[in-house]
Coordinates of N, CA and C in Angstrom, one line a residue:
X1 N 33.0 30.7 23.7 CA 33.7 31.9 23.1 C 34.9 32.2 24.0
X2 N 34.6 31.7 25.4 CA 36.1 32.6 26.3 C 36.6 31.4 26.9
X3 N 36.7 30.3 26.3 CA 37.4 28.7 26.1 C 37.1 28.1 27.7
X4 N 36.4 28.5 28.4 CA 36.1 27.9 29.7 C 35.7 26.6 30.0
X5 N 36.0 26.1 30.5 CA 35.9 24.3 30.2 C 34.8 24.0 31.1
X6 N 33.7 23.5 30.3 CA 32.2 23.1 31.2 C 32.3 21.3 30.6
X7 N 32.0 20.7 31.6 CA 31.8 19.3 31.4 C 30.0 18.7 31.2
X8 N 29.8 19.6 32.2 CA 27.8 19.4 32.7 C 27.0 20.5 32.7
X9 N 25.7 20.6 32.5 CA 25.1 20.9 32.5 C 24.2 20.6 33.6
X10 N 23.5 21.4 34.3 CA 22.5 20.2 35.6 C 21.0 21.2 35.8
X11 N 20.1 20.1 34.7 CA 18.8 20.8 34.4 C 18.1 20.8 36.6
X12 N 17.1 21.8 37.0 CA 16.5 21.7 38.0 C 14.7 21.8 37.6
X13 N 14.4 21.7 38.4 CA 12.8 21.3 38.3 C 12.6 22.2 37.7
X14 N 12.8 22.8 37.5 CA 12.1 23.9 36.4 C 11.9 23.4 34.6
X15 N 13.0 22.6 35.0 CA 12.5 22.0 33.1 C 11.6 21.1 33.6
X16 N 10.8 20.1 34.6 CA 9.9 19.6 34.3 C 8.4 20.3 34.0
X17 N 7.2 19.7 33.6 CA 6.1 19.8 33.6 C 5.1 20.5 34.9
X18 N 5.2 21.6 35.3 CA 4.6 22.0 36.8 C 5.2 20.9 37.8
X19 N 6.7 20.8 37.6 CA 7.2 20.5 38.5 C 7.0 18.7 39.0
X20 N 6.6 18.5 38.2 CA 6.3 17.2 38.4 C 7.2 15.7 37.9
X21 N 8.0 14.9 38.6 CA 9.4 14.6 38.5 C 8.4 13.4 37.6
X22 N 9.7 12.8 36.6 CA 10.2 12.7 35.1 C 9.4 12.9 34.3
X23 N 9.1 14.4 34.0 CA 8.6 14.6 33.0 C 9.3 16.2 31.9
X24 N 9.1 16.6 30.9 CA 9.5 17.5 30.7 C 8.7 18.9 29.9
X25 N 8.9 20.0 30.3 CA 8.1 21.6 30.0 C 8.0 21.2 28.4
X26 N 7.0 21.1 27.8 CA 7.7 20.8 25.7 C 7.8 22.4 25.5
X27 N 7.5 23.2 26.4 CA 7.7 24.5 25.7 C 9.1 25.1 26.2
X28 N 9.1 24.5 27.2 CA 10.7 25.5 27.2 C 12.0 24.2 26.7
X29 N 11.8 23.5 26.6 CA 12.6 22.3 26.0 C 11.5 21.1 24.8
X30 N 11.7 22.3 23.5 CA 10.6 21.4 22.8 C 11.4 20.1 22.3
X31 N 12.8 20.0 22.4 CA 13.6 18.7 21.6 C 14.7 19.0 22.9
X32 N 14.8 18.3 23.7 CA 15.7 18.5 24.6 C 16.2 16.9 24.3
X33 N 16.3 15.8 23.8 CA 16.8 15.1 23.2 C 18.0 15.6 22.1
X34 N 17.3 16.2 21.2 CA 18.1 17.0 20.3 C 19.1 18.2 20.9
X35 N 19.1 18.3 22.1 CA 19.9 19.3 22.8 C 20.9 18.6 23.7
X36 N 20.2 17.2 24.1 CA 21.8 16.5 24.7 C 22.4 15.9 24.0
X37 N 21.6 15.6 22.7 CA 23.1 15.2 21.4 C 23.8 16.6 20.9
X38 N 23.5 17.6 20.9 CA 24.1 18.4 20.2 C 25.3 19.4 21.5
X39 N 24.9 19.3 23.2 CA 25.9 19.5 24.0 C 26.8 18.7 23.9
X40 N 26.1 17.0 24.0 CA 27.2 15.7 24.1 C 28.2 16.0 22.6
X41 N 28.0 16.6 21.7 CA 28.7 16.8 20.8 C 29.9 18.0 21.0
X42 N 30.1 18.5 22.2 CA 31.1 19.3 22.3 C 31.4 19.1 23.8
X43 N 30.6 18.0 24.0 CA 31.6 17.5 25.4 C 30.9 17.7 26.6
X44 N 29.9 18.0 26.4 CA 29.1 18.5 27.5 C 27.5 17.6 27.9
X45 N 27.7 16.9 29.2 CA 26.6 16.3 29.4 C 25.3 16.8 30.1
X46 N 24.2 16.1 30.0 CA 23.1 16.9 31.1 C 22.7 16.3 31.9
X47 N 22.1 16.7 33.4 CA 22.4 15.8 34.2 C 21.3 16.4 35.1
X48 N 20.2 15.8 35.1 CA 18.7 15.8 35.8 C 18.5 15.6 37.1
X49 N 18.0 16.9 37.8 CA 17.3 16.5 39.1 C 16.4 15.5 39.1
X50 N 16.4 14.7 40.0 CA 15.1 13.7 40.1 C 14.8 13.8 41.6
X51 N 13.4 14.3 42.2 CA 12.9 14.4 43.5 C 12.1 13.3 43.2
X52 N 11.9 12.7 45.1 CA 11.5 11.5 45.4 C 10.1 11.8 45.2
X53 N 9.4 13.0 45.5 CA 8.0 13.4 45.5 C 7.0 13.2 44.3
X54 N 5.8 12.1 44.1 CA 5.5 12.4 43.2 C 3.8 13.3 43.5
X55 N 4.1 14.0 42.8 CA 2.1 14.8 42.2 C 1.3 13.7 42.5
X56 N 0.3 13.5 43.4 CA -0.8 12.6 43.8 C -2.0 13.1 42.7
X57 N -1.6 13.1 41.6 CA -3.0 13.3 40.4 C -3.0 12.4 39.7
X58 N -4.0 11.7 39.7 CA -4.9 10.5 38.7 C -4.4 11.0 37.1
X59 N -3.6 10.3 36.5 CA -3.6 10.5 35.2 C -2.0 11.0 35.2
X60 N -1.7 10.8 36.3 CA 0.4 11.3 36.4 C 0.2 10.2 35.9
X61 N 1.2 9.9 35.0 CA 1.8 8.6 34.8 C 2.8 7.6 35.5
X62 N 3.5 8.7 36.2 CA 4.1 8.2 37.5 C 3.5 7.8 39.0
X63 N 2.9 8.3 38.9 CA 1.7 8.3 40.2 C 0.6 7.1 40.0
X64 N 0.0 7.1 38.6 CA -0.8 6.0 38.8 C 0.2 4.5 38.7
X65 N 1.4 4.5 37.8 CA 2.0 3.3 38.2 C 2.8 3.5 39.4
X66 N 2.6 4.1 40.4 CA 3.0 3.6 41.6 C 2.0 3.2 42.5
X67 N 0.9 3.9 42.0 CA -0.5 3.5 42.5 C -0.7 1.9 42.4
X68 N -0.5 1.6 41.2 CA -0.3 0.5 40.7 C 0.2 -1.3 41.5
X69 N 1.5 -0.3 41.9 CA 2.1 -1.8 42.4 C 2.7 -1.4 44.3
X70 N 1.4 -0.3 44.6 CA 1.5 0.2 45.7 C 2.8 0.8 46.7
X71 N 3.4 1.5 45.6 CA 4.2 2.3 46.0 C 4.8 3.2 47.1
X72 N 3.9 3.7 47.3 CA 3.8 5.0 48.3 C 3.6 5.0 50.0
X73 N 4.2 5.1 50.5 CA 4.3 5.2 52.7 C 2.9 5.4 52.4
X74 N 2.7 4.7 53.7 CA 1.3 4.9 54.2 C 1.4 5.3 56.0
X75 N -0.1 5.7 56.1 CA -0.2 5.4 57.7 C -0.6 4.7 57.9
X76 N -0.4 4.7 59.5 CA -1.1 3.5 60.5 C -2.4 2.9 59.8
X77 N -3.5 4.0 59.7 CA -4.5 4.0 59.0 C -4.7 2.6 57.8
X78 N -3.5 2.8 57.0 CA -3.4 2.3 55.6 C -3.7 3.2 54.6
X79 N -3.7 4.9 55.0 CA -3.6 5.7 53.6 C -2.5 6.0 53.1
X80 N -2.7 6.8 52.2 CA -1.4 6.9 51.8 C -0.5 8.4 52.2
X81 N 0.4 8.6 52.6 CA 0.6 10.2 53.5 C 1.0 10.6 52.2
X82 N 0.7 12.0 52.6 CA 0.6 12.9 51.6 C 1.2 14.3 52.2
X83 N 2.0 14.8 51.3 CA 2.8 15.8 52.1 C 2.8 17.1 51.0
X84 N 3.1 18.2 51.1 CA 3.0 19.6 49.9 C 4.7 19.6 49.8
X85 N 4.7 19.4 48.4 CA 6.4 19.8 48.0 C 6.2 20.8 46.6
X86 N 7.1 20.7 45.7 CA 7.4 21.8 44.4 C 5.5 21.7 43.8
X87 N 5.8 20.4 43.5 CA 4.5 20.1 42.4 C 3.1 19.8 42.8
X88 N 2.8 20.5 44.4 CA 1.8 20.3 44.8 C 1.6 19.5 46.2
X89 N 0.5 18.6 45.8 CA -0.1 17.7 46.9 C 0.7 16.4 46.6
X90 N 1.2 15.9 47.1 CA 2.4 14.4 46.7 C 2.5 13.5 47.7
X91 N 2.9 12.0 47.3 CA 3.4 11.2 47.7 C 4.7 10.5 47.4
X92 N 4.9 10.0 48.8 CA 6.2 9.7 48.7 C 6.8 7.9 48.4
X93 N 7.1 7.4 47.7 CA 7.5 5.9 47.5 C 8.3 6.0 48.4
X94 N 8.1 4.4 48.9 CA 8.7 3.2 50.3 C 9.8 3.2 49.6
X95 N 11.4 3.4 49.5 CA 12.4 3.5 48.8 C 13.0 1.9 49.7
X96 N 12.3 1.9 51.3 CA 13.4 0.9 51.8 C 12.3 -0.9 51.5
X97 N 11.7 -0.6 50.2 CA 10.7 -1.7 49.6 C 11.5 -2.2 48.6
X98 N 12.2 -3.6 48.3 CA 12.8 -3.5 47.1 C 12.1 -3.6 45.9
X99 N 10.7 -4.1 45.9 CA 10.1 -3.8 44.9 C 9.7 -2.6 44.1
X100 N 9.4 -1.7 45.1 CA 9.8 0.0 45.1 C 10.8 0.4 44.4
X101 N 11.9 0.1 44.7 CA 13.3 0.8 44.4 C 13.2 0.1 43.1
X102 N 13.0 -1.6 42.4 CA 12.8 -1.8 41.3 C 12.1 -0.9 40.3
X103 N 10.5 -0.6 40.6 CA 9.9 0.5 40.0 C 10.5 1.5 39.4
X104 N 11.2 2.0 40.8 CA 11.4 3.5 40.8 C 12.6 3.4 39.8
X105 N 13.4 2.5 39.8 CA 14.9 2.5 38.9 C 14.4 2.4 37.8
X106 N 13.4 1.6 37.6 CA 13.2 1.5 35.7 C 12.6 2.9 35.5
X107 N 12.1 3.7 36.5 CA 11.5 5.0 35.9 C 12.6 6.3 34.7
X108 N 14.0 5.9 35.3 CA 15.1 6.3 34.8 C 15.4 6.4 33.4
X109 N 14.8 5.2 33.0 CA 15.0 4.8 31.1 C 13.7 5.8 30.9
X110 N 13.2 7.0 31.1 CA 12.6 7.9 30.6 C 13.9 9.1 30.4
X111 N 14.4 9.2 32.1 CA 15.7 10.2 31.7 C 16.6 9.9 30.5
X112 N 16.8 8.7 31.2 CA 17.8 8.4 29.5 C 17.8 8.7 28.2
X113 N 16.0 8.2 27.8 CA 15.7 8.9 26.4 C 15.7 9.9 26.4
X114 N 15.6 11.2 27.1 CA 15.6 12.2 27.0 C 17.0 12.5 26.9
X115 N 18.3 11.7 27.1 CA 19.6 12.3 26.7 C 20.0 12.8 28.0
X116 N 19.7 12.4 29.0 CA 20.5 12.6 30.0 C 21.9 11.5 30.4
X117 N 22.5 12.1 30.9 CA 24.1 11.2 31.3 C 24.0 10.6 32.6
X118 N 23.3 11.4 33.4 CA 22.8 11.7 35.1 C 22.0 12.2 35.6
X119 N 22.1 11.8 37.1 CA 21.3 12.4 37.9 C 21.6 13.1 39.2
X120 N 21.0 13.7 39.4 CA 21.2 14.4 41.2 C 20.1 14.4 41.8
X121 N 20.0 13.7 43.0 CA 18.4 13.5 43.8 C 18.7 14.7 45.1
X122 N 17.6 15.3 44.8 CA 17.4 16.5 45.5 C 16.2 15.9 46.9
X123 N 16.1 16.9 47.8 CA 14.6 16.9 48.5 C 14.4 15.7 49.0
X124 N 15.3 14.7 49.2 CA 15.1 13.3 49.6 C 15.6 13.1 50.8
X125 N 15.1 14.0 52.1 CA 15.2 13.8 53.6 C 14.6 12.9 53.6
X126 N 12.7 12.5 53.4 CA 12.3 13.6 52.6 C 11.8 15.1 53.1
X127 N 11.4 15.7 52.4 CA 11.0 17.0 52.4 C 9.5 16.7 52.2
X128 N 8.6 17.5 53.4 CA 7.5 17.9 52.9 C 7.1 19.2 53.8
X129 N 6.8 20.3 53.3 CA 6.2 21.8 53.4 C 5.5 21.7 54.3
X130 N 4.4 20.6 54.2 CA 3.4 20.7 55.3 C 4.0 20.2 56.6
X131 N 4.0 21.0 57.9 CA 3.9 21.2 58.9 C 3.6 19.7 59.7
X132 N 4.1 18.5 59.5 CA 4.0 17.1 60.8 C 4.5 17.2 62.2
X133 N 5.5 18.1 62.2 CA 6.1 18.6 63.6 C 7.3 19.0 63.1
X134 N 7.8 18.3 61.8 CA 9.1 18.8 60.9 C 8.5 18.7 60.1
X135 N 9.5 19.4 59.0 CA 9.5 19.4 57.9 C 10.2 17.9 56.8
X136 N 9.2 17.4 57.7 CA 9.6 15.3 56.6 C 8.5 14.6 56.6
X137 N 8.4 13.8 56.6 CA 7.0 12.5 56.8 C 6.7 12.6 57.7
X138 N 5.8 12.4 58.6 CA 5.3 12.3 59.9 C 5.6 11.1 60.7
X139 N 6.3 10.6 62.0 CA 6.9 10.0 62.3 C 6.0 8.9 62.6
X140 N 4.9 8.8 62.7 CA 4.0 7.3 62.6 C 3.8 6.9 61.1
X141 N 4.3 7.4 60.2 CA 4.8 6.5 58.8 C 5.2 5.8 58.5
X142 N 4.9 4.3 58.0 CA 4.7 3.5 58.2 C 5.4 3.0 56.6
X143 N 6.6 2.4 56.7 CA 8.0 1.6 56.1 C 8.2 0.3 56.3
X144 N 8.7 -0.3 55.2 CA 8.6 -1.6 54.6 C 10.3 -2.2 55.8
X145 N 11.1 -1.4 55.5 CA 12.2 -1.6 56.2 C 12.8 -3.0 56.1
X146 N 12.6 -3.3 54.8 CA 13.2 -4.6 53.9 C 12.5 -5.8 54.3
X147 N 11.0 -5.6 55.1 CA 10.8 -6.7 55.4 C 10.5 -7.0 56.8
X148 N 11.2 -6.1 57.2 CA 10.7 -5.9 59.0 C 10.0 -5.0 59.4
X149 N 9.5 -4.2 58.7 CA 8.3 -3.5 58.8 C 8.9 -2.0 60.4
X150 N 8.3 -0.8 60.4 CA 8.8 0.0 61.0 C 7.7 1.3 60.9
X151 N 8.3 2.7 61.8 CA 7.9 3.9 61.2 C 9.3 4.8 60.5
X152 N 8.6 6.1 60.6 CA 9.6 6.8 60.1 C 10.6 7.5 60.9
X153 N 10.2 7.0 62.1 CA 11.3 7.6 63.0 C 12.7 6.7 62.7
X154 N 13.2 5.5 62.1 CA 13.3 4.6 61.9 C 14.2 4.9 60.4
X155 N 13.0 5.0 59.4 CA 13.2 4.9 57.8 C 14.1 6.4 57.8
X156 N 13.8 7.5 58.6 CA 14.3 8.5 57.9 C 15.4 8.6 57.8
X157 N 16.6 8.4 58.0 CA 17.7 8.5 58.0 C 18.1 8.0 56.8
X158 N 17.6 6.3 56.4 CA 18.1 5.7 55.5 C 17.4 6.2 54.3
X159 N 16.1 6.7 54.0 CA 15.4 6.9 53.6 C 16.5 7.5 51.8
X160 N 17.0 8.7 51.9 CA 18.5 9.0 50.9 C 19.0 8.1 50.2
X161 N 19.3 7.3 51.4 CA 20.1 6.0 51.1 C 19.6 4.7 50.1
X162 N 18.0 5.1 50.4 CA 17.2 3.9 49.7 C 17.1 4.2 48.2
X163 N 16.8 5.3 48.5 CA 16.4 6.3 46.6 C 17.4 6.1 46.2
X164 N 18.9 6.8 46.7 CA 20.2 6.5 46.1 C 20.4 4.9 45.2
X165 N 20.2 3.7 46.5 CA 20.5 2.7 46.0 C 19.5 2.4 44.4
X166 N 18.2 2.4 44.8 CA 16.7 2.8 43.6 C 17.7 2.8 42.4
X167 N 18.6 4.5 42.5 CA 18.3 5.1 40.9 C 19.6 4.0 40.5
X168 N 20.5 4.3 41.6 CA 21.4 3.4 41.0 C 21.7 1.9 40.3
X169 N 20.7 1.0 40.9 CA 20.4 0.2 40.3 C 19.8 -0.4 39.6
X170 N 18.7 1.0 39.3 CA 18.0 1.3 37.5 C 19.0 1.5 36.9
X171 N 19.8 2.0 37.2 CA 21.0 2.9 35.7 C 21.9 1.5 35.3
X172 N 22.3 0.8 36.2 CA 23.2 -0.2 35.6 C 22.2 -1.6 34.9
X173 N 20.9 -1.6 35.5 CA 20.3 -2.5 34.5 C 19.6 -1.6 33.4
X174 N 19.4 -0.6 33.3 CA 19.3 -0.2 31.5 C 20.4 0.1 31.0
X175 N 21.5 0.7 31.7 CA 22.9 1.0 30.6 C 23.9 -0.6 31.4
X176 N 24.3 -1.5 31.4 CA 24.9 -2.2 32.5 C 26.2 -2.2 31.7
X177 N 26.9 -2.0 31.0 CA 28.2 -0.9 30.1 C 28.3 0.2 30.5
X178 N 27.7 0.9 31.5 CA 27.8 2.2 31.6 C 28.0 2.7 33.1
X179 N 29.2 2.8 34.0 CA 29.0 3.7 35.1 C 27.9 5.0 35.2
X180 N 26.9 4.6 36.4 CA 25.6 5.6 36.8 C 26.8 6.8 37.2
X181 N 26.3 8.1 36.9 CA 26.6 9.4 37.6 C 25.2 9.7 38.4
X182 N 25.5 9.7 39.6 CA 24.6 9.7 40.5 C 25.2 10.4 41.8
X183 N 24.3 11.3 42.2 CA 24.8 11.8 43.8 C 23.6 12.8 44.0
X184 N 23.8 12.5 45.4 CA 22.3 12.9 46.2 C 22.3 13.8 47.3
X185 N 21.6 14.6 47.8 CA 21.5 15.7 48.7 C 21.6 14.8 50.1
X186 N 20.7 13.9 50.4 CA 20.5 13.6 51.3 C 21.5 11.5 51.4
X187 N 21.8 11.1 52.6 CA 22.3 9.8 52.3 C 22.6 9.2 53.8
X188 N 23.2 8.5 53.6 CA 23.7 7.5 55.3 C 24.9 6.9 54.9
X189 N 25.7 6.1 55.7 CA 27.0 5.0 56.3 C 26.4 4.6 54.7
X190 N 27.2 4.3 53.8 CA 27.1 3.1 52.7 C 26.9 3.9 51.5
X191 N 26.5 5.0 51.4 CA 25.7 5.8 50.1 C 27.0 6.0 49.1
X192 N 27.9 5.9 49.4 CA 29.2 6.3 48.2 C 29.2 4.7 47.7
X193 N 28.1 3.4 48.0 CA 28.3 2.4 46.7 C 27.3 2.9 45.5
X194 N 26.6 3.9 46.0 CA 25.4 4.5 45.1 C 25.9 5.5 43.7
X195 N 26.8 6.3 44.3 CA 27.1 7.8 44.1 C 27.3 8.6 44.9
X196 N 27.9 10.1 44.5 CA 28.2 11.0 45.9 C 27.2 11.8 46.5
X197 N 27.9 12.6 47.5 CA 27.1 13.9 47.9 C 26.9 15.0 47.9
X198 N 26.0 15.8 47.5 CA 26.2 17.0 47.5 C 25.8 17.7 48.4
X199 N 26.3 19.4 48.8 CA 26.1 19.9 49.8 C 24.9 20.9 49.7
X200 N 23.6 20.4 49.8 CA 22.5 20.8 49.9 C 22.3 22.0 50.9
X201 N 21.3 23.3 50.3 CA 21.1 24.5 51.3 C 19.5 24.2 52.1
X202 N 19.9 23.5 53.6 CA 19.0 23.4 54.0 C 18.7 24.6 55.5
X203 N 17.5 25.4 55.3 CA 17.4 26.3 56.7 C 15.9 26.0 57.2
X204 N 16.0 26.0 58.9 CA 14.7 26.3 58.9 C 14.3 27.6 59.1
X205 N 12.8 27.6 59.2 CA 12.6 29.0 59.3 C 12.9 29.5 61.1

């Protein structure tokens, strides 16, 4: 009405399902398909948070196929760490695994049908609530580190950098005609071949 020029839209976890990354609320977005054709019709795209965290519940669909093809850091032990983020009790996928980052990229062609243009990766230090000594993984976490194996004292830095690479090289093998819009809270040396960065509000207490 007051001719202001909006290009994007940038849904946050709140349009998922209790918070639980690629999924969506059907009640507060009962056709949200039907809503990014009808923004993309006046020029306007939408553009999805995606957190690395997924919900550790039997029957995620995300969670059991990562379960699946063994996705998720582990400890020393061989369990799998588990940390409290938005959507609860969660785990976090090995991002510096390339078979990982394969997974995790095809998870994308869910955003897509849903009419998204993009993404923004949020919470991907990583972030976890619960208390390890920080607020991230616990530093005997235990990373693939492309093959040479490591902890987290190690992964975390690149850890941004891994998801970055992930989404991005899901988006060009389902759209491969299509520049990914992609940019991430967290990243390293190299993350602008991914996408950019944003200036995330991070405090401790």
């Amino acid at each position: 009405e007051r001719g202001l020029p909006l290009s994007a839209l940038h849904l946050d976890i709140d349009h998922y399902r209790g918070h639980r990354v690629f999924t969506v609320d059907g009640e507060r977005f009962p056709d949200l398909p039907g809503l990014a054709a009808e923004l993309r019709g006046q020029g306007v795209r939408l553009v999805s948070i995606v957190d690395p965290a997924v919900k550790a519940e039997p029957g995620n669909a995300v969670y059991d196929s990562g379960v699946a093809v063994d996705a998720f850091v582990r400890d020393g032990r061989g369990r799998r760490v588990r940390g409290e983020v938005w959507a609860g009790d969660s785990v976090f996928p090995d991002f510096t695994e390339p078979r990982v980052r394969k997974w995790w990229g095809a998870l994308y062609g869910e955003r897509l049908a849903r009419g998204f243009a993009g993404v923004w990766h949020d919470m991907n230090e990583p972030v976890s609530f619960v208390a390890f000594g920080d607020p991230t993984l616990p530093r005997s976490a235990r990373h693939a580190l492309e093959g040479r194996g490591g902890d987290h004292r190690e992964a975390h830095n690149v850890y941004g950098l891994a998801m970055a690479r992930a989404g991005y090289e899901g988006l060009c093998e389902l759209r491969p005609a299509e520049r990914p819009f992609l940019f991430s809270r967290s990243g390293w040396a190299g993350v602008q071949r991914y996408g950019g960065s944003w200036s995330g509000v991070w405090r401790r207490a």
